[in-house]
Amino acid sequence: MFTPVRSRIRTAALALSAITALALGATATTGAAAAPAPAKQGPTSVAYVEVNNNSMLNVGKYTLVNGGGNVFDVAVIFAANINYNTGTKAATLYFNENVQRVLDNAATQIRPLQQKGIKVVLSVLGNHQGAGFANFPSQQAASTFAKQLSGTVAKYGLDGIDFDDEYADYGNNGTGQPNASSFVYLVSALRANMPDKIISLYNIGPAASRLSYGGVDVSSKFDYAWNPYYGTWQVPGIALPKSKLSPAAVEIGGTSQSTAANLARRTVSEGYGVYLTYNLDGADRSADVSAFTRELYGSDAHYTP
């Protein structure tokens, strides 16, 4: 049994006040159009950033020595939460003060990455309150939360949503246990709301094993799915082509360079199209990053402070 995932900071998320759901008609202030990134051949590289501790801008500080392309193609803001309003008995989208700061300062924290050609998506995570992606009691409840998600993407000019079904603590506050229809309704509604945006799956939790209901399989509605266990190789159990899967997962600075290199080599040799990394911080991690970029792209990584 692998040891799951991340040493994530929940205290701040639990202590800070919740935001209210966003209006559906909100519009994004997207800023300048993205400049084309230098051509890069190889898998899509993904970087999760713990914004309680680190800046999203770190993702844009790494380029390939050969050709100058971005090392990372997708930056994930980690993380918003799905909370539970005990008064209305409904799930609500919540941002702690650090996530809110990133979103409020999109012009300086998000647009610079997008202008380099890096996609920026928002991860959404459980928060120990009983609300999760897998226990919406009705299609309407799932659709209402999907509107909060797509409204956030529109308002802040994001490139998509990442689902991470951890820490929901299903059953807390009188909430229901996971059911078969919930995640299918949620993903279906979200894809209808934002047909051209990224929807990705951190392949863990009850939601990840409940992708089909009533003759509808939402697997094809995801752009990516990845292994949630750092330092390991595990093919996500979802019916997507290899080009959209990351069986490799590494924690930058936490997974050895030799393991990161081996996982990258296997990604290429077995024809997978995504390579997942977690916890990119503000230090110069060019040695750790180069360990996998040499295998993925045939180049060392350059860090620009």
Coordinates of C-alpha atoms in Angstrom, one line a residue:
M1 CA 0.0 0.0 0.0
F2 CA 1.5 3.3 -1.0
T3 CA 1.6 6.2 1.5
P4 CA -0.7 8.8 0.1
V5 CA 0.3 12.0 -1.1
R6 CA 1.1 15.3 0.3
S7 CA 1.9 17.0 3.6
R8 CA -0.7 19.6 3.0
I9 CA -1.6 22.5 5.2
R10 CA -5.2 22.4 6.2
T11 CA -5.1 24.5 9.4
A12 CA -5.2 27.8 7.5
A13 CA -8.0 26.6 5.3
L14 CA -10.2 25.6 8.3
A15 CA -9.5 28.8 10.2
L16 CA -10.3 31.4 7.6
S17 CA -13.7 32.7 6.6
A18 CA -15.5 31.2 3.6
I19 CA -16.2 33.0 0.4
T20 CA -19.7 33.0 -1.0
A21 CA -20.5 31.4 -4.3
L22 CA -19.6 33.5 -7.4
A23 CA -22.2 35.0 -9.7
L24 CA -22.7 33.1 -12.8
G25 CA -22.5 36.1 -15.1
A26 CA -19.0 37.1 -13.9
T27 CA -16.5 37.9 -16.6
A28 CA -12.8 37.4 -16.7
T29 CA -10.2 40.1 -17.0
T30 CA -7.8 38.0 -19.0
G31 CA -5.2 40.6 -19.9
A32 CA -2.8 40.3 -22.8
A33 CA -3.1 37.3 -25.1
A34 CA -0.6 34.5 -24.4
A35 CA 2.6 34.7 -26.4
P36 CA 3.5 31.4 -28.2
A37 CA 6.0 29.4 -26.2
P38 CA 9.0 28.1 -27.9
A39 CA 8.3 24.6 -29.4
K40 CA 8.8 21.7 -27.1
Q41 CA 8.5 18.1 -28.0
G42 CA 7.5 15.6 -25.3
P43 CA 5.0 15.0 -22.5
T44 CA 2.9 17.7 -20.8
S45 CA 4.5 18.7 -17.5
V46 CA 2.3 19.7 -14.6
A47 CA 3.3 21.6 -11.4
Y48 CA 1.1 21.8 -8.3
V49 CA 2.0 24.8 -6.1
E50 CA 1.0 25.0 -2.4
V51 CA 0.0 28.7 -2.4
N52 CA -0.2 28.7 1.4
N53 CA 3.6 28.8 1.2
N54 CA 4.8 29.5 -2.3
S55 CA 4.2 31.7 -5.3
M56 CA 2.6 30.6 -8.5
L57 CA 5.2 32.6 -10.4
N58 CA 7.8 29.9 -9.6
V59 CA 6.3 27.7 -12.3
G60 CA 7.4 30.2 -15.0
K61 CA 11.0 30.4 -13.8
Y62 CA 12.0 27.1 -15.5
T63 CA 12.9 26.8 -19.1
L64 CA 14.8 24.2 -21.2
V65 CA 18.4 25.0 -21.9
N66 CA 17.9 23.5 -25.4
G67 CA 15.3 25.6 -27.2
G68 CA 14.1 27.8 -24.3
G69 CA 10.7 26.2 -24.0
N70 CA 8.8 26.2 -20.7
V71 CA 9.5 23.2 -18.5
F72 CA 5.9 23.3 -17.2
D73 CA 2.8 23.4 -19.3
V74 CA 0.2 23.4 -16.6
A75 CA 0.3 25.1 -13.2
V76 CA -2.2 24.0 -10.5
I77 CA -3.2 26.4 -7.8
F78 CA -3.4 24.2 -4.7
A79 CA -6.1 24.5 -3.4
A80 CA -9.6 25.8 -3.0
N81 CA -12.0 23.7 -1.0
I82 CA -15.5 22.2 -1.2
N83 CA -17.1 23.2 2.1
Y84 CA -20.5 22.5 3.6
N85 CA -23.0 25.2 4.7
T86 CA -24.9 23.7 7.6
G87 CA -27.6 26.4 7.3
T88 CA -28.5 25.8 3.7
K89 CA -27.3 22.2 3.8
A90 CA -25.4 22.7 0.5
A91 CA -21.8 22.5 -0.7
T92 CA -20.1 25.8 -1.3
L93 CA -16.8 26.8 -2.9
Y94 CA -14.3 28.2 -0.4
F95 CA -11.0 30.0 -0.8
N96 CA -8.6 30.5 2.1
E97 CA -6.8 33.9 2.3
N98 CA -3.9 32.6 0.3
V99 CA -5.9 31.2 -2.6
Q100 CA -8.0 34.3 -2.5
R101 CA -4.9 36.5 -2.7
V102 CA -3.7 34.6 -5.8
L103 CA -7.1 35.0 -7.5
D104 CA -7.5 38.7 -6.5
N105 CA -4.1 39.4 -7.9
A106 CA -4.5 37.5 -11.1
A107 CA -2.9 40.2 -13.1
T108 CA 0.4 39.6 -11.3
Q109 CA 0.1 36.0 -10.2
I110 CA -1.7 34.2 -13.1
R111 CA -1.5 36.3 -16.3
P112 CA 2.3 36.3 -16.4
L113 CA 2.2 32.5 -16.6
Q114 CA -0.6 32.5 -19.2
Q115 CA 1.4 35.0 -21.3
K116 CA 4.2 32.5 -21.4
G117 CA 1.8 29.8 -22.7
I118 CA 1.3 28.0 -19.3
K119 CA -2.2 27.0 -18.4
V120 CA -3.4 27.8 -14.9
V121 CA -6.0 25.6 -13.3
L122 CA -7.6 25.6 -9.8
S123 CA -7.5 22.4 -7.7
V124 CA -10.5 21.8 -5.4
L125 CA -10.2 19.7 -2.3
G126 CA -12.3 18.4 0.5
N127 CA -12.2 20.3 3.9
H128 CA -13.3 17.8 6.5
Q129 CA -16.9 19.1 6.5
G130 CA -18.7 16.2 4.9
A131 CA -19.1 17.8 1.5
G132 CA -17.4 16.1 -1.4
F133 CA -17.7 15.5 -5.1
A134 CA -19.2 12.1 -4.5
N135 CA -22.2 12.8 -2.3
F136 CA -24.3 15.4 -4.0
P137 CA -27.9 14.3 -3.2
S138 CA -29.4 15.4 -6.5
Q139 CA -28.5 16.4 -10.0
Q140 CA -29.6 19.9 -9.2
A141 CA -27.2 20.1 -6.2
A142 CA -24.3 18.9 -8.4
S143 CA -25.2 21.4 -11.1
T144 CA -25.3 24.3 -8.6
F145 CA -21.8 23.5 -7.5
A146 CA -20.6 23.1 -11.1
K147 CA -21.9 26.7 -11.7
Q148 CA -19.8 27.9 -8.8
L149 CA -16.7 26.3 -10.3
S150 CA -17.3 27.5 -13.9
G151 CA -18.1 31.0 -12.5
T152 CA -14.8 31.0 -10.7
V153 CA -13.0 30.1 -13.9
A154 CA -14.8 32.8 -15.8
K155 CA -14.3 35.5 -13.2
Y156 CA -10.6 35.1 -12.7
G157 CA -9.6 34.0 -16.2
L158 CA -8.5 30.5 -15.3
D159 CA -7.9 27.6 -17.6
G160 CA -9.8 25.0 -15.8
I161 CA -10.6 22.9 -12.7
D162 CA -8.8 20.0 -11.0
F163 CA -10.7 17.5 -8.8
D164 CA -9.0 16.1 -5.8
D165 CA -11.4 14.0 -3.6
E166 CA -9.4 13.9 -0.4
Y167 CA -10.3 15.1 3.1
A168 CA -14.0 15.3 2.5
D169 CA -14.8 13.3 5.6
Y170 CA -18.1 12.0 4.1
G171 CA -20.8 11.9 6.7
N172 CA -19.7 14.8 8.8
N173 CA -22.4 17.4 9.6
G174 CA -25.1 14.9 8.6
T175 CA -24.0 14.6 5.0
G176 CA -24.5 11.5 2.9
Q177 CA -22.0 8.8 2.0
P178 CA -20.7 8.6 -1.6
N179 CA -23.3 7.7 -4.2
A180 CA -23.1 6.5 -7.8
S181 CA -24.6 9.5 -9.5
S182 CA -23.0 12.5 -7.8
F183 CA -19.7 12.9 -9.6
V184 CA -21.2 12.0 -13.0
Y185 CA -23.7 14.8 -12.6
L186 CA -21.0 17.2 -11.4
V187 CA -18.5 16.5 -14.2
S188 CA -21.2 16.5 -16.9
A189 CA -22.5 19.8 -15.8
L190 CA -19.1 21.4 -15.5
R191 CA -18.1 20.2 -19.0
A192 CA -21.3 21.6 -20.4
N193 CA -20.6 24.9 -18.7
M194 CA -17.0 25.2 -19.9
P195 CA -16.5 23.0 -23.0
D196 CA -13.1 24.4 -23.9
K197 CA -11.5 24.5 -20.5
I198 CA -9.3 21.9 -18.7
I199 CA -10.9 19.4 -16.3
S200 CA -8.4 17.1 -14.6
L201 CA -8.6 14.3 -12.1
Y202 CA -6.3 13.6 -9.2
N203 CA -7.0 9.9 -9.2
I204 CA -8.0 9.3 -5.6
G205 CA -11.0 9.0 -3.4
P206 CA -14.6 7.8 -3.9
A207 CA -15.2 10.2 -6.8
A208 CA -12.4 8.7 -8.9
S209 CA -14.1 5.2 -8.8
R210 CA -17.5 6.5 -9.6
L211 CA -17.3 7.7 -13.2
S212 CA -20.3 6.0 -14.7
Y213 CA -24.0 6.2 -13.9
G214 CA -27.2 5.7 -15.8
G215 CA -25.5 4.8 -19.0
V216 CA -23.2 7.9 -18.9
D217 CA -19.5 7.5 -18.5
V218 CA -17.7 10.8 -17.9
S219 CA -14.2 9.5 -18.4
S220 CA -13.9 11.2 -21.8
K221 CA -14.9 14.5 -20.3
F222 CA -11.5 14.8 -18.5
D223 CA -8.5 16.3 -20.2
Y224 CA -6.0 14.6 -17.9
A225 CA -5.8 12.1 -15.0
W226 CA -2.8 11.4 -12.8
N227 CA -1.3 9.2 -10.2
P228 CA -1.7 10.7 -6.7
Y229 CA 1.2 8.8 -5.0
Y230 CA 4.5 10.6 -5.2
G231 CA 7.6 8.6 -6.1
T232 CA 5.6 5.8 -7.7
W233 CA 4.3 4.6 -11.0
Q234 CA 0.6 3.8 -11.2
V235 CA -1.6 4.1 -14.3
P236 CA -4.8 5.9 -13.4
G237 CA -7.8 3.6 -13.8
I238 CA -9.7 5.8 -16.2
A239 CA -10.6 5.2 -19.9
L240 CA -8.4 7.9 -21.4
P241 CA -5.7 7.6 -24.0
K242 CA -2.1 7.4 -22.9
S243 CA -1.5 11.0 -24.1
K244 CA -3.8 12.2 -21.3
L245 CA -2.4 10.1 -18.4
S246 CA 0.4 10.5 -15.9
P247 CA 1.3 7.2 -14.2
A248 CA 4.4 9.0 -12.9
A249 CA 4.2 11.4 -9.9
V250 CA 7.0 13.1 -8.1
E251 CA 7.4 15.6 -5.3
I252 CA 10.1 18.1 -6.2
G253 CA 12.7 18.0 -3.5
G254 CA 11.0 15.0 -1.9
T255 CA 11.4 12.4 -4.6
S256 CA 15.0 11.4 -5.3
Q257 CA 16.5 12.7 -8.6
S258 CA 17.2 9.1 -9.6
T259 CA 13.6 8.1 -9.1
A260 CA 12.3 11.2 -10.9
A261 CA 14.6 10.4 -13.8
N262 CA 13.5 6.7 -13.9
L263 CA 9.8 7.7 -13.9
A264 CA 10.4 10.2 -16.7
R265 CA 12.3 7.6 -18.7
R266 CA 9.5 5.2 -18.3
T267 CA 6.9 7.8 -19.2
V268 CA 8.6 8.3 -22.6
S269 CA 9.4 4.6 -23.2
E270 CA 5.8 3.5 -22.5
G271 CA 4.3 6.3 -24.5
Y272 CA 2.5 8.3 -21.8
G273 CA 1.8 12.0 -22.4
V274 CA 1.8 13.6 -19.0
Y275 CA 4.3 14.0 -16.1
L276 CA 3.0 15.2 -12.7
T277 CA 5.1 17.1 -10.2
Y278 CA 4.1 18.5 -6.8
N279 CA 5.3 21.2 -4.4
L280 CA 7.4 23.5 -6.5
D281 CA 8.7 26.0 -4.1
G282 CA 10.8 29.2 -4.4
A283 CA 14.2 27.6 -4.2
D284 CA 16.4 26.9 -7.2
R285 CA 15.3 23.4 -8.0
S286 CA 17.0 23.2 -11.4
A287 CA 18.9 20.0 -10.4
D288 CA 15.7 18.2 -9.4
V289 CA 13.9 19.5 -12.4
S290 CA 16.7 18.7 -14.8
A291 CA 16.6 15.1 -13.5
F292 CA 13.3 14.6 -15.3
T293 CA 13.6 17.1 -18.2
R294 CA 16.7 15.3 -19.5
E295 CA 14.6 12.2 -19.9
L296 CA 11.4 13.9 -21.1
Y297 CA 12.9 16.6 -23.4
G298 CA 16.6 15.8 -23.8
S299 CA 17.6 19.0 -22.1
D300 CA 18.6 20.4 -18.7
A301 CA 16.4 23.0 -17.0
H302 CA 17.4 26.6 -16.5
Y303 CA 16.2 28.5 -13.4
T304 CA 15.7 32.3 -13.7
P305 CA 15.2 33.9 -10.2

